[in-house]
PDB file of C-alpha atoms in Angstrom:
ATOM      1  CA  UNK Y   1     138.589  85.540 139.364  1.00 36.00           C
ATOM      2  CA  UNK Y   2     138.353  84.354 142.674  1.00 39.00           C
ATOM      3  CA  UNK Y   3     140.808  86.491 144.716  1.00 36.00           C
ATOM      4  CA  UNK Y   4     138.546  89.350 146.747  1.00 39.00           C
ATOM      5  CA  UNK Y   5     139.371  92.472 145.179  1.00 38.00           C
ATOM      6  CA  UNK Y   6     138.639  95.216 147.868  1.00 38.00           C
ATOM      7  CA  UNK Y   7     135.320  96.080 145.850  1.00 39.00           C
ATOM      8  CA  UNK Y   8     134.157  92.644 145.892  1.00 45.00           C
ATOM      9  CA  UNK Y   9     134.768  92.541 150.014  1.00 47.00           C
ATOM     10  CA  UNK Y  10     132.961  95.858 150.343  1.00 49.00           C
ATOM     11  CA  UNK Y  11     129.415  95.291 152.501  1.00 50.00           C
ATOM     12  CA  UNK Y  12     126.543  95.524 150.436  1.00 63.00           C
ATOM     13  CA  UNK Y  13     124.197  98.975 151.010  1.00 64.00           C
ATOM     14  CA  UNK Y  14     121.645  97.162 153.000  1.00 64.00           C
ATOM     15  CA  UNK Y  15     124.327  95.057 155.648  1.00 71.00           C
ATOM     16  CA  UNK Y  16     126.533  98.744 155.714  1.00 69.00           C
ATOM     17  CA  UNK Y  17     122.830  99.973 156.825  1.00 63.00           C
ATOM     18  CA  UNK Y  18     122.688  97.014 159.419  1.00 64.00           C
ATOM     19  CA  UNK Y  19     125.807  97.340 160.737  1.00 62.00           C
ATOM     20  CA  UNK Y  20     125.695 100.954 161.667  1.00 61.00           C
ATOM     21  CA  UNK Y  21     122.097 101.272 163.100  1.00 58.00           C
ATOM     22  CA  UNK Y  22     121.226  97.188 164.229  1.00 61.00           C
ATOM     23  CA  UNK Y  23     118.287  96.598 161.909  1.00 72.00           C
ATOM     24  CA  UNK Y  24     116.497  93.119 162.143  1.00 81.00           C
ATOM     25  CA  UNK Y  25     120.095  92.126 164.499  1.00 82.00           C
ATOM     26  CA  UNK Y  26     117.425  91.692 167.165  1.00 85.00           C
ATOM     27  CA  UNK Y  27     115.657  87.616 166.638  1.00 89.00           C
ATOM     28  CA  UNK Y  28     112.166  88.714 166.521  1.00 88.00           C
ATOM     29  CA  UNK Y  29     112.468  91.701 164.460  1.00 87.00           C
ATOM     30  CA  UNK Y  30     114.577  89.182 162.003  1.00 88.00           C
ATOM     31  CA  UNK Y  31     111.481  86.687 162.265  1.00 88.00           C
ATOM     32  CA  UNK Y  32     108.967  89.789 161.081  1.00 89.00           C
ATOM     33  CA  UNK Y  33     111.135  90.413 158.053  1.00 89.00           C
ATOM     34  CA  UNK Y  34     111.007  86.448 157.109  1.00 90.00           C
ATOM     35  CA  UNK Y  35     106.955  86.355 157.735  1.00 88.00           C
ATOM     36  CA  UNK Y  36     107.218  89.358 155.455  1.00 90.00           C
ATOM     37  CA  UNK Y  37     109.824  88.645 152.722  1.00 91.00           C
ATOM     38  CA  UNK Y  38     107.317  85.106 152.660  1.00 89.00           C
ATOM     39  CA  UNK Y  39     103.976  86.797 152.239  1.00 87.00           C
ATOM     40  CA  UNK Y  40     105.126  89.156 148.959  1.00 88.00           C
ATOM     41  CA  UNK Y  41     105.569  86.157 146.603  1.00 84.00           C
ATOM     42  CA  UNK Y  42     104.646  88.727 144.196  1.00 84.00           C
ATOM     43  CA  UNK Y  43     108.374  90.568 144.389  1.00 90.00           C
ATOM     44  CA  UNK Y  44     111.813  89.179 144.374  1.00 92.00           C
ATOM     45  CA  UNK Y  45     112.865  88.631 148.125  1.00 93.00           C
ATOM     46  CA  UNK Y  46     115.435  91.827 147.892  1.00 91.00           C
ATOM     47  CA  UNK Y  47     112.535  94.195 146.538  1.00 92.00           C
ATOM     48  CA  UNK Y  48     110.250  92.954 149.425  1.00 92.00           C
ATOM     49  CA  UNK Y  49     113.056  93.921 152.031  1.00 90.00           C
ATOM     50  CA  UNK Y  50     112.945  97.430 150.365  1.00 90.00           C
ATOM     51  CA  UNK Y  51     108.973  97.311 151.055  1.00 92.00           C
ATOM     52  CA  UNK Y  52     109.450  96.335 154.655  1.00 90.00           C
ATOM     53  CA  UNK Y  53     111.792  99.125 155.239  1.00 88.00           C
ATOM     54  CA  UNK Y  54     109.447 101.502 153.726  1.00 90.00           C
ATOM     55  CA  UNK Y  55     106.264 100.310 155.621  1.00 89.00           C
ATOM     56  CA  UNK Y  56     106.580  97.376 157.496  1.00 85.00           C
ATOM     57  CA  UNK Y  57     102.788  97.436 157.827  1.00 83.00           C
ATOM     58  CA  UNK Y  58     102.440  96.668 154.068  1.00 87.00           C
ATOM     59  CA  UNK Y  59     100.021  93.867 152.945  1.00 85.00           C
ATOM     60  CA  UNK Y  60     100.154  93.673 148.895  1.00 89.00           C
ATOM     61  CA  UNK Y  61     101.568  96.527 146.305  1.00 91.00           C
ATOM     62  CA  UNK Y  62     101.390  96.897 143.332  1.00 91.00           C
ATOM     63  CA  UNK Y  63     101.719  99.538 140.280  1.00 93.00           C
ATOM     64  CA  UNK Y  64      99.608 102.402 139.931  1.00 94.00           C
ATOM     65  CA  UNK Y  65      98.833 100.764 136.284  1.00 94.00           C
ATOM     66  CA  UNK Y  66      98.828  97.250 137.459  1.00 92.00           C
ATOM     67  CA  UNK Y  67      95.900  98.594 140.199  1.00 92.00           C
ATOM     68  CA  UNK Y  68      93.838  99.654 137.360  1.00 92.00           C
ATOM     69  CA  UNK Y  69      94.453  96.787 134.940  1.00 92.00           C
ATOM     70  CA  UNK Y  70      94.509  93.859 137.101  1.00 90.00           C
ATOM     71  CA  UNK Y  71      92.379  95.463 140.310  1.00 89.00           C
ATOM     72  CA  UNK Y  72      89.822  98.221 138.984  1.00 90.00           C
ATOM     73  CA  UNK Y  73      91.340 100.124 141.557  1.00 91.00           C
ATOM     74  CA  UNK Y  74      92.874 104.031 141.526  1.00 93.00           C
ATOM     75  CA  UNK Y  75      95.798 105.485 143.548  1.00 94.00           C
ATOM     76  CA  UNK Y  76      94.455 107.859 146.064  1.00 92.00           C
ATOM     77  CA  UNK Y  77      95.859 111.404 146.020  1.00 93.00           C
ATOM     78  CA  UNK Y  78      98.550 112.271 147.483  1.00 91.00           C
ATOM     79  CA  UNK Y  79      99.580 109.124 148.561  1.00 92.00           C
ATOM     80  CA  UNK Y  80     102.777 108.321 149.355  1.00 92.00           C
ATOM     81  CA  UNK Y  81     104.824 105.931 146.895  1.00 93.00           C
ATOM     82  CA  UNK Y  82     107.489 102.914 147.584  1.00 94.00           C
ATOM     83  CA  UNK Y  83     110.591 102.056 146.047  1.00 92.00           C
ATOM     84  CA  UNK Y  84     111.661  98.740 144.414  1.00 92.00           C
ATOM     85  CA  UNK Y  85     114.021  97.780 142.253  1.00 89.00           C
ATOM     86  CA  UNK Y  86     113.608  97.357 138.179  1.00 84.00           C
ATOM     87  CA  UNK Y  87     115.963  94.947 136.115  1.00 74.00           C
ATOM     88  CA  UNK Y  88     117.739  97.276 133.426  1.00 70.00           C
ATOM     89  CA  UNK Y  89     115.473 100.614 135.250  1.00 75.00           C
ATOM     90  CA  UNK Y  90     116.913 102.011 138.240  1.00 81.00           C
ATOM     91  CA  UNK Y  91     113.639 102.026 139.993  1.00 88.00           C
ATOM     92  CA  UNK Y  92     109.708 101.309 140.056  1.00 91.00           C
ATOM     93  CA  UNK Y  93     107.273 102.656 142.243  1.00 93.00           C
ATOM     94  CA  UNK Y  94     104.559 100.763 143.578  1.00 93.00           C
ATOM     95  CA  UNK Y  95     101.623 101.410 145.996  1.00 94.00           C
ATOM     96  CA  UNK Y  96     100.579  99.404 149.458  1.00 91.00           C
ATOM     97  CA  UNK Y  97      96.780  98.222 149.102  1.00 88.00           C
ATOM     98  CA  UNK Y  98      95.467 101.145 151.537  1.00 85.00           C
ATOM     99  CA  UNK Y  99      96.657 103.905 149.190  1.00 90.00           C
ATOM    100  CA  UNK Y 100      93.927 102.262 146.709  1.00 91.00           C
ATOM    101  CA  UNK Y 101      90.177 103.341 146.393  1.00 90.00           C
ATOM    102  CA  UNK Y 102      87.461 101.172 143.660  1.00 88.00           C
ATOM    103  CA  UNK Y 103      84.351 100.046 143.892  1.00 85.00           C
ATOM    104  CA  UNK Y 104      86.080  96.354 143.159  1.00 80.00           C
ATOM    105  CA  UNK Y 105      86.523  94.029 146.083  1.00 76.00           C
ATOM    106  CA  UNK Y 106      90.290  93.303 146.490  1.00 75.00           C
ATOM    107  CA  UNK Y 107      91.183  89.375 146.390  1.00 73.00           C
ATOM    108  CA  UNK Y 108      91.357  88.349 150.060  1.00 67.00           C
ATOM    109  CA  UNK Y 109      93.396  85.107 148.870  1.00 61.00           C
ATOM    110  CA  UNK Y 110      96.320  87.821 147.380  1.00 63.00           C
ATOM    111  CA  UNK Y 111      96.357  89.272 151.535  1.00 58.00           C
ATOM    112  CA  UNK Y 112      97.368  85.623 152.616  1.00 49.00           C
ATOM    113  CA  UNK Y 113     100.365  83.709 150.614  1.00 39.00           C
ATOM    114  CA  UNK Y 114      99.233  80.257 148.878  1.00 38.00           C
ATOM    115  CA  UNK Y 115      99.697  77.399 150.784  1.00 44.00           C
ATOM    116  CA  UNK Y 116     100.284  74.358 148.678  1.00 46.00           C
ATOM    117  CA  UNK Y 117      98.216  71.136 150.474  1.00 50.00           C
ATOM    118  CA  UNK Y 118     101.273  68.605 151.856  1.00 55.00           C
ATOM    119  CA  UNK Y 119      99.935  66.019 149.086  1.00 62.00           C
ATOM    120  CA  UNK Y 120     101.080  68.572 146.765  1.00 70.00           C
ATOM    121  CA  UNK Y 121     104.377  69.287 148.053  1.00 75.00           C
ATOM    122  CA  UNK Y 122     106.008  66.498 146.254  1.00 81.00           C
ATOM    123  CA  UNK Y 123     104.470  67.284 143.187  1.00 85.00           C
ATOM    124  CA  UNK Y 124     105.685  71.197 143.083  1.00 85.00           C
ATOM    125  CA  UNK Y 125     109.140  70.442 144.580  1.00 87.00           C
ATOM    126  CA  UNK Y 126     109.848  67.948 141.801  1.00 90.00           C
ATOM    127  CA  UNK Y 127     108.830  70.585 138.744  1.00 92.00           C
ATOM    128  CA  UNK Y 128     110.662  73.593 140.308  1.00 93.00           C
ATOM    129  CA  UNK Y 129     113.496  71.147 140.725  1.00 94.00           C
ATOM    130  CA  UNK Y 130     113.553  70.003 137.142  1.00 94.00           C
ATOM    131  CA  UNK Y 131     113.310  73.323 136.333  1.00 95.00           C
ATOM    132  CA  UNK Y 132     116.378  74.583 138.731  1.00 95.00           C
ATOM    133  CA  UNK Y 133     118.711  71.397 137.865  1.00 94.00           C
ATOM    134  CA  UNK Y 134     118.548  72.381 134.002  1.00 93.00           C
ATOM    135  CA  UNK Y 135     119.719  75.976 134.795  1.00 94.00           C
ATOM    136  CA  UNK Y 136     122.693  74.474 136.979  1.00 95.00           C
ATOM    137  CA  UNK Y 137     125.226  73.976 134.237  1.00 93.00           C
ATOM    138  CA  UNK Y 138     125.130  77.522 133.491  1.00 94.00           C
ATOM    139  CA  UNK Y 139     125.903  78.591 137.094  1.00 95.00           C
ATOM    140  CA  UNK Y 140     129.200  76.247 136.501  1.00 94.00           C
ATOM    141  CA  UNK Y 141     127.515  73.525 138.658  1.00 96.00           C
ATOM    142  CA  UNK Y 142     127.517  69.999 137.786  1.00 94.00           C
ATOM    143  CA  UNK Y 143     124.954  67.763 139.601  1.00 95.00           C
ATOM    144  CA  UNK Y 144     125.657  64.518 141.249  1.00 93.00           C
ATOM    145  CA  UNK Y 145     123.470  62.102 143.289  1.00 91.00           C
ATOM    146  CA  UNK Y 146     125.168  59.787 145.506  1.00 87.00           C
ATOM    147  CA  UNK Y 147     124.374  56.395 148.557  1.00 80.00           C
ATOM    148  CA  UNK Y 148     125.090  58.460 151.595  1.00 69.00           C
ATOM    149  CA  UNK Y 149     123.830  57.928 154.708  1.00 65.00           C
ATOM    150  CA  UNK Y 150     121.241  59.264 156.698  1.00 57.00           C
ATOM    151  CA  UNK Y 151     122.936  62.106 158.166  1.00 63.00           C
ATOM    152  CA  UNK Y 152     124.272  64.064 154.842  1.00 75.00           C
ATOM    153  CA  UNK Y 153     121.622  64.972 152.782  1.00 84.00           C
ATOM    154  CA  UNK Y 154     124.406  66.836 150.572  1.00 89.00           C
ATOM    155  CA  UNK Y 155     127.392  69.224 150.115  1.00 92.00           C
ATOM    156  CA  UNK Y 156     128.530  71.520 147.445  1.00 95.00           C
ATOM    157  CA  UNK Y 157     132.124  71.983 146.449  1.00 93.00           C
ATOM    158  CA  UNK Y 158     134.814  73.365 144.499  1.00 93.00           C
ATOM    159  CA  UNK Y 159     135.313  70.743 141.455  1.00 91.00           C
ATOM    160  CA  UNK Y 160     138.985  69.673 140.466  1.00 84.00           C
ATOM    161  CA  UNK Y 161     141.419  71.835 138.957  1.00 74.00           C
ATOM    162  CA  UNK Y 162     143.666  69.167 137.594  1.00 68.00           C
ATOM    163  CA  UNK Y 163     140.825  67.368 135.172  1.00 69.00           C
ATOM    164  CA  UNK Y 164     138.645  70.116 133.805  1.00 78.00           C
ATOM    165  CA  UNK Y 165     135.624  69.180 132.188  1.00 88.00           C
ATOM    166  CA  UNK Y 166     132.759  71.250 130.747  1.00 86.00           C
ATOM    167  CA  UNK Y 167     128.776  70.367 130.288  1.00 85.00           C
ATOM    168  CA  UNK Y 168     126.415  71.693 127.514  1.00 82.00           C
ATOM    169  CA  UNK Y 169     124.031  74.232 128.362  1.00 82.00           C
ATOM    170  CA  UNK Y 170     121.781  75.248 125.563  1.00 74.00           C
ATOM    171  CA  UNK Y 171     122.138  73.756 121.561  1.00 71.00           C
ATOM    172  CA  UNK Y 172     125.960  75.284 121.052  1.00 74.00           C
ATOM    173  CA  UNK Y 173     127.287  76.120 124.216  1.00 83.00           C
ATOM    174  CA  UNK Y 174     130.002  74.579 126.957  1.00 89.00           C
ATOM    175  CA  UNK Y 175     129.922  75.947 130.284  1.00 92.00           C
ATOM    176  CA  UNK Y 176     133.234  74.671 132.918  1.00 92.00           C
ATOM    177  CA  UNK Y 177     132.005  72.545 135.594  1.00 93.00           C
ATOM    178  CA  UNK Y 178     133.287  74.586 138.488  1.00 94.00           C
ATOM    179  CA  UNK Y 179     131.377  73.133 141.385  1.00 95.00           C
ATOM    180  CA  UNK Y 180     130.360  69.922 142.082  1.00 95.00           C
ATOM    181  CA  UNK Y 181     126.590  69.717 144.019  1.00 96.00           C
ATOM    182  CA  UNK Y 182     125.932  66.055 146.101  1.00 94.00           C
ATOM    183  CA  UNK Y 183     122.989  65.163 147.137  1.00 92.00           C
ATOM    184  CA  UNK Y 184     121.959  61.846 149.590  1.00 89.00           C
ATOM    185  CA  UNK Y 185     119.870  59.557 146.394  1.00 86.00           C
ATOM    186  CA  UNK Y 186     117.670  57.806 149.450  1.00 84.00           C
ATOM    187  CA  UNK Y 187     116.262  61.345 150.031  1.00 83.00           C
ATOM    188  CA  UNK Y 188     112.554  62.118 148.867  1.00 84.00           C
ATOM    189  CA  UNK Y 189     111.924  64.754 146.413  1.00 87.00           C
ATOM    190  CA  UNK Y 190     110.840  67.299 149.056  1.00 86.00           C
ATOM    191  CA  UNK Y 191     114.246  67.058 151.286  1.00 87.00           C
ATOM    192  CA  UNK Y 192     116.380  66.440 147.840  1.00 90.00           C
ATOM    193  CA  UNK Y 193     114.406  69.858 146.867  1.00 92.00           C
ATOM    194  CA  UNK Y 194     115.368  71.791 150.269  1.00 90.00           C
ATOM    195  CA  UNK Y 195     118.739  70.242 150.403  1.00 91.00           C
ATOM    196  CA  UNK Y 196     119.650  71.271 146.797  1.00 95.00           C
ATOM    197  CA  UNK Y 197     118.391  75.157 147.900  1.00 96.00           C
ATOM    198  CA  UNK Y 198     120.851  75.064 151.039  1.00 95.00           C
ATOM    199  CA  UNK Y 199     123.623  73.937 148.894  1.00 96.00           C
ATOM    200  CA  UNK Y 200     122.918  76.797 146.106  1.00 97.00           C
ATOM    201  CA  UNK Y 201     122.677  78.824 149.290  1.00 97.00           C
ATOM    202  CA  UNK Y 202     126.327  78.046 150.151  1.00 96.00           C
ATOM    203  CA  UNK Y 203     127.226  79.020 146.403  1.00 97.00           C
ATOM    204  CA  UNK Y 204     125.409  81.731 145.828  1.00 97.00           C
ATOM    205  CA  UNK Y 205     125.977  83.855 148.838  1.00 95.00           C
ATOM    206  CA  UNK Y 206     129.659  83.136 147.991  1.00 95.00           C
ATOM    207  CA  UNK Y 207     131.228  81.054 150.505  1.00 95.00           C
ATOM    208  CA  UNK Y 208     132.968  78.856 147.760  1.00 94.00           C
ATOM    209  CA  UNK Y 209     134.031  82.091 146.288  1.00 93.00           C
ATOM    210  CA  UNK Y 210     133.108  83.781 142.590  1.00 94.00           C
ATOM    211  CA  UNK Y 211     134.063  82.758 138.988  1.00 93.00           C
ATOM    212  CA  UNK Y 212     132.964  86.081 138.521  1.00 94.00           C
ATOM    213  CA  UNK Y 213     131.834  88.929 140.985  1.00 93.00           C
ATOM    214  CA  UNK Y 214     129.311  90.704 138.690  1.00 92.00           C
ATOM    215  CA  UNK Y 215     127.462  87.207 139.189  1.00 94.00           C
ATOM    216  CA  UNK Y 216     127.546  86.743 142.781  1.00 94.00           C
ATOM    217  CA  UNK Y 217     130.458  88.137 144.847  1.00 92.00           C
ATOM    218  CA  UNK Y 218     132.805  85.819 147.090  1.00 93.00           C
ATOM    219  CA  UNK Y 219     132.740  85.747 151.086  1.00 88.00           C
ATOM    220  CA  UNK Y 220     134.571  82.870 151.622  1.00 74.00           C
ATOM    221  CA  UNK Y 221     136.107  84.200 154.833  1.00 64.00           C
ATOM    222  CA  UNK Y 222     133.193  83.653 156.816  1.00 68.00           C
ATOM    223  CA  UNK Y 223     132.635  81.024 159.989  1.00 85.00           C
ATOM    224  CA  UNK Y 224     131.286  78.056 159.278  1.00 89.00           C
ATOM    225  CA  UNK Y 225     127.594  78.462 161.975  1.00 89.00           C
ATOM    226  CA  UNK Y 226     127.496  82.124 159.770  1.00 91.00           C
ATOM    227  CA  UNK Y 227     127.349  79.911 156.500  1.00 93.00           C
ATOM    228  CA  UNK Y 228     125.057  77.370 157.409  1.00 92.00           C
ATOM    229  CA  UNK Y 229     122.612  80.395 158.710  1.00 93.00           C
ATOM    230  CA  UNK Y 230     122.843  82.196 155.668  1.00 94.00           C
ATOM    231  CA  UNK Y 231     122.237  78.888 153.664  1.00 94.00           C
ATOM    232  CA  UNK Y 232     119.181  77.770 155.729  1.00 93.00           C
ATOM    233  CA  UNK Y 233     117.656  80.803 155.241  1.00 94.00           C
ATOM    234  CA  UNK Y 234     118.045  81.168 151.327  1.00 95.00           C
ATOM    235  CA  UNK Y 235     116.328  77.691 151.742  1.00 94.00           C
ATOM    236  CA  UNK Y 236     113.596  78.445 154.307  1.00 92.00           C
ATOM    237  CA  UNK Y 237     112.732  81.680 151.818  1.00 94.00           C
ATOM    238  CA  UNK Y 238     112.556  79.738 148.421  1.00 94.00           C
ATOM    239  CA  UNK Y 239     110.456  77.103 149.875  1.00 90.00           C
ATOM    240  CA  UNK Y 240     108.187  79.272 152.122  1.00 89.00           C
ATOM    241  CA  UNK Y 241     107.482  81.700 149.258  1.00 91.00           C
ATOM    242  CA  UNK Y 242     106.241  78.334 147.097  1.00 89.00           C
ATOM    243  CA  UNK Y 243     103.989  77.851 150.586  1.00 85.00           C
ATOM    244  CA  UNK Y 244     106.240  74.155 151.210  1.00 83.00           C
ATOM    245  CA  UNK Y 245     107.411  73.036 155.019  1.00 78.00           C
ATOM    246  CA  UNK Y 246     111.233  72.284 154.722  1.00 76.00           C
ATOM    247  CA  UNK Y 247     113.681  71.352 157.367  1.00 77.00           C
ATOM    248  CA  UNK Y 248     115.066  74.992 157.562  1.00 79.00           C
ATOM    249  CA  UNK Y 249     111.935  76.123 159.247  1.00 76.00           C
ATOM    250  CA  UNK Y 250     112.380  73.864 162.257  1.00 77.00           C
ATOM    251  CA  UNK Y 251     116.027  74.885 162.239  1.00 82.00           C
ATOM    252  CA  UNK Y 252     115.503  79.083 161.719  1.00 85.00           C
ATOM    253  CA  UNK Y 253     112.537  78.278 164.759  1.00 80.00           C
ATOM    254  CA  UNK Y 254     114.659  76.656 166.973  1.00 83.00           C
ATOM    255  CA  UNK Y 255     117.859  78.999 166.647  1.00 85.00           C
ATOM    256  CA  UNK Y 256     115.790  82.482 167.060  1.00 85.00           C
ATOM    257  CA  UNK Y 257     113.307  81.206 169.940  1.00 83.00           C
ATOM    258  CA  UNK Y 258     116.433  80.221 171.945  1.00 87.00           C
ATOM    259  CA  UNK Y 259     119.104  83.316 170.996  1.00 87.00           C
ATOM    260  CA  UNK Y 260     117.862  86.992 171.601  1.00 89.00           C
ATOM    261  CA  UNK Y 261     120.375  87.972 168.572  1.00 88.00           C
ATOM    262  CA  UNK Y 262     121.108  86.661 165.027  1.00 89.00           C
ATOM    263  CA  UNK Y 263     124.711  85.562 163.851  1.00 88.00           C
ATOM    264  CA  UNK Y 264     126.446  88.695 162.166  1.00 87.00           C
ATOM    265  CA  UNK Y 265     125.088  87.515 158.230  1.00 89.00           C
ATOM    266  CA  UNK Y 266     124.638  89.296 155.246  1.00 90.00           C
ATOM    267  CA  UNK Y 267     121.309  89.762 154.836  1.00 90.00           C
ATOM    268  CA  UNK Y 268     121.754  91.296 151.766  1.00 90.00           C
ATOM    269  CA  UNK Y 269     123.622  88.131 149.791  1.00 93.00           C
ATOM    270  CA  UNK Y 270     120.982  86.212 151.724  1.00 94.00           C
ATOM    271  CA  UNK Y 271     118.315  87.900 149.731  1.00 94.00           C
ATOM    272  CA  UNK Y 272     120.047  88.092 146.633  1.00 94.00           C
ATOM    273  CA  UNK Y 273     121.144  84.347 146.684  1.00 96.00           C
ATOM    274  CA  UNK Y 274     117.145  83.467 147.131  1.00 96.00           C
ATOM    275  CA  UNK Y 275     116.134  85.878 144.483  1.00 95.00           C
ATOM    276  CA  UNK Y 276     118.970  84.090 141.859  1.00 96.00           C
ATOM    277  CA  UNK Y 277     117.546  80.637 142.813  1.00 97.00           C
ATOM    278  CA  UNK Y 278     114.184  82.251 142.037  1.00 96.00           C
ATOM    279  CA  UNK Y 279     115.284  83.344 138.735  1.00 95.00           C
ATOM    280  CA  UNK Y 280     116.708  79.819 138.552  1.00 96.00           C
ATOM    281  CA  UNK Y 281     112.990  78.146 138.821  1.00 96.00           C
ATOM    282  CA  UNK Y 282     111.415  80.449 136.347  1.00 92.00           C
ATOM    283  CA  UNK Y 283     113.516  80.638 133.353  1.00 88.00           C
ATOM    284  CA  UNK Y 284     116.095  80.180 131.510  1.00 86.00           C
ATOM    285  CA  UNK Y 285     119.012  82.149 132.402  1.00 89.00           C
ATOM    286  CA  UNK Y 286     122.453  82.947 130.805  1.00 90.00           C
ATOM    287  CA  UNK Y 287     125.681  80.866 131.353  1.00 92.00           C
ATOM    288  CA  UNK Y 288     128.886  82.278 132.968  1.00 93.00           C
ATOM    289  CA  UNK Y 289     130.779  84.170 130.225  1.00 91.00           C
ATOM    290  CA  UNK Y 290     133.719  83.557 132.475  1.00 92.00           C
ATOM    291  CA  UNK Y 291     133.351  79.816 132.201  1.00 92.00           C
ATOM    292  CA  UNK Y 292     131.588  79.634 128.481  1.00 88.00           C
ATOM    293  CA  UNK Y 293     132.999  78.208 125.958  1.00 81.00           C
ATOM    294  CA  UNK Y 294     131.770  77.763 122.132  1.00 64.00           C
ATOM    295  CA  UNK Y 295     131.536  74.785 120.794  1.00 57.00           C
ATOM    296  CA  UNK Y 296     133.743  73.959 117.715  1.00 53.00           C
TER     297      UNK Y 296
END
């Protein structure tokens, strides 16, 4: 499963896009789509690229039956619909705020994304961690806290071939541990929090390669200062989208504001690999059938 089978080293549709007409190459038209992809909390991260595409200009959307329910508000005539993407539905369209009329005043706190107050920080990194660590085994991942010091908060790699061992995931399932993911103990639960995203970033954008591509695909052929961009922006997007400060922001700020160009990344397995982490926080999610194994 991990070889790159010429399908699985094929550009995705929205970096094939990139490459031919320079999209968001350019460091402040990369910073809009961030401030963007950040404010629409309400859609995975892929879904609000699609939006920004569409209408960059775009401040909330929403269903024309989720405007009625949840808003009191109507679609205007004519107006023009967006595209998303639907899991199991090839599409969903949706309608930007403007294309709405009701006698309802819209939520002004649904224009701005929630900013959790720094007390607070600690408190939401450690749930959606809890929450993300108990999905890991299913991913193949097997979690590991150790004394470094103060300059490697953590690393992810490929786990041994020569003593194979498997985790439970779930009352009757065994899932291979395929990767092992280190993180610095001394950390606090913010920086363990950001750290562990970068790390998944690694994995999920595939630069340890695939145990199977239909789950992420593998692009382990890439430069190392490639990787760590794609990974501190899967971070910077998790975090800013739950409204916390993390390292990546200083790092993203620093590398844009002093280069007029972005490395040559994939924005789409960036997306993707911050929309999986997503899915990771929220719920439950099924193990590797590549790696599962039923218990006896």
């Amino acid at each position: 499963m991990e070889e790159n089978t010429k399908q699985n080293d094929r550009p995705g549709e929205l970096d094939l896009l990139f490459q031919r007409v320079g999209t968001y190459r350019e460091s402040n038209e990369f910073q809009d789509l961030l401030q963007f992809v950040k404010r629409f909390g309400n859609l995975a991260p892929y879904n609000a690229m699609l939006i920004h595409i569409q209408r960059p200009g775009s401040a909330y959307v929403a269903t024309a039956k989720d405007w009625l329910q949840k808003f009191g508000r109507t679609v205007r005539p004519g107006a023009r619909p967006l595209l998303i993407l639907k899991p199991f539905r090839p599409i969903q369209f949706v309608f930007e705020v403007q294309d709405t009329e009701g006698d309802r005043p819209f939520p002004e706190q649904l224009l701005n994304p929630f900013k959790i107050p720094a007390p607070e920080h600690a408190l939401a990194c450690k749930d959606a961690l809890s929450k993300l660590l108990f999905n890991l085994p299913a991913d193949g991942i097997s979690f590991h806290e150790a004394d470094n010091g103060s300059c490697r908060a953590g690393s992810i790699q490929l786990a041994s071939t020569h003593a194979r061992k498997y985790q439970i995931y779930g009352n009757n399932k065994e899932v291979l541990v395929k990767y092992n993911l280190i993180v610095n103990r001394n950390l606090g639960v913010v920086e363990t929090f950001a750290t562990v995203l970068h790390e998944l970033g690694h994995l999920y954008c595939g630069h340890l390669g695939t145990p199977d591509p239909s789950r992420w695909k593998s692009r382990n052929s890439h430069d190392k200062n490639i990787e760590e961009f794609e990974a501190e922006c899967v971070s910077w997007i998790v975090c800013a989208r739950m409204g916390i400060d993390s390292r990546s922001e200083s790092y993203l700020h620093s590398y844009l504001d002093s280069n007029n160009t972005i490395p040559p990344i994939s924005l789409d397995s960036v997306l993707k690999a911050a929309g999986m982490i997503e899915d990771r926080i929220s719920g439950r999610i099924t193990p590797c059938k590549t790696l599962l194994k039923e218990k006896a």
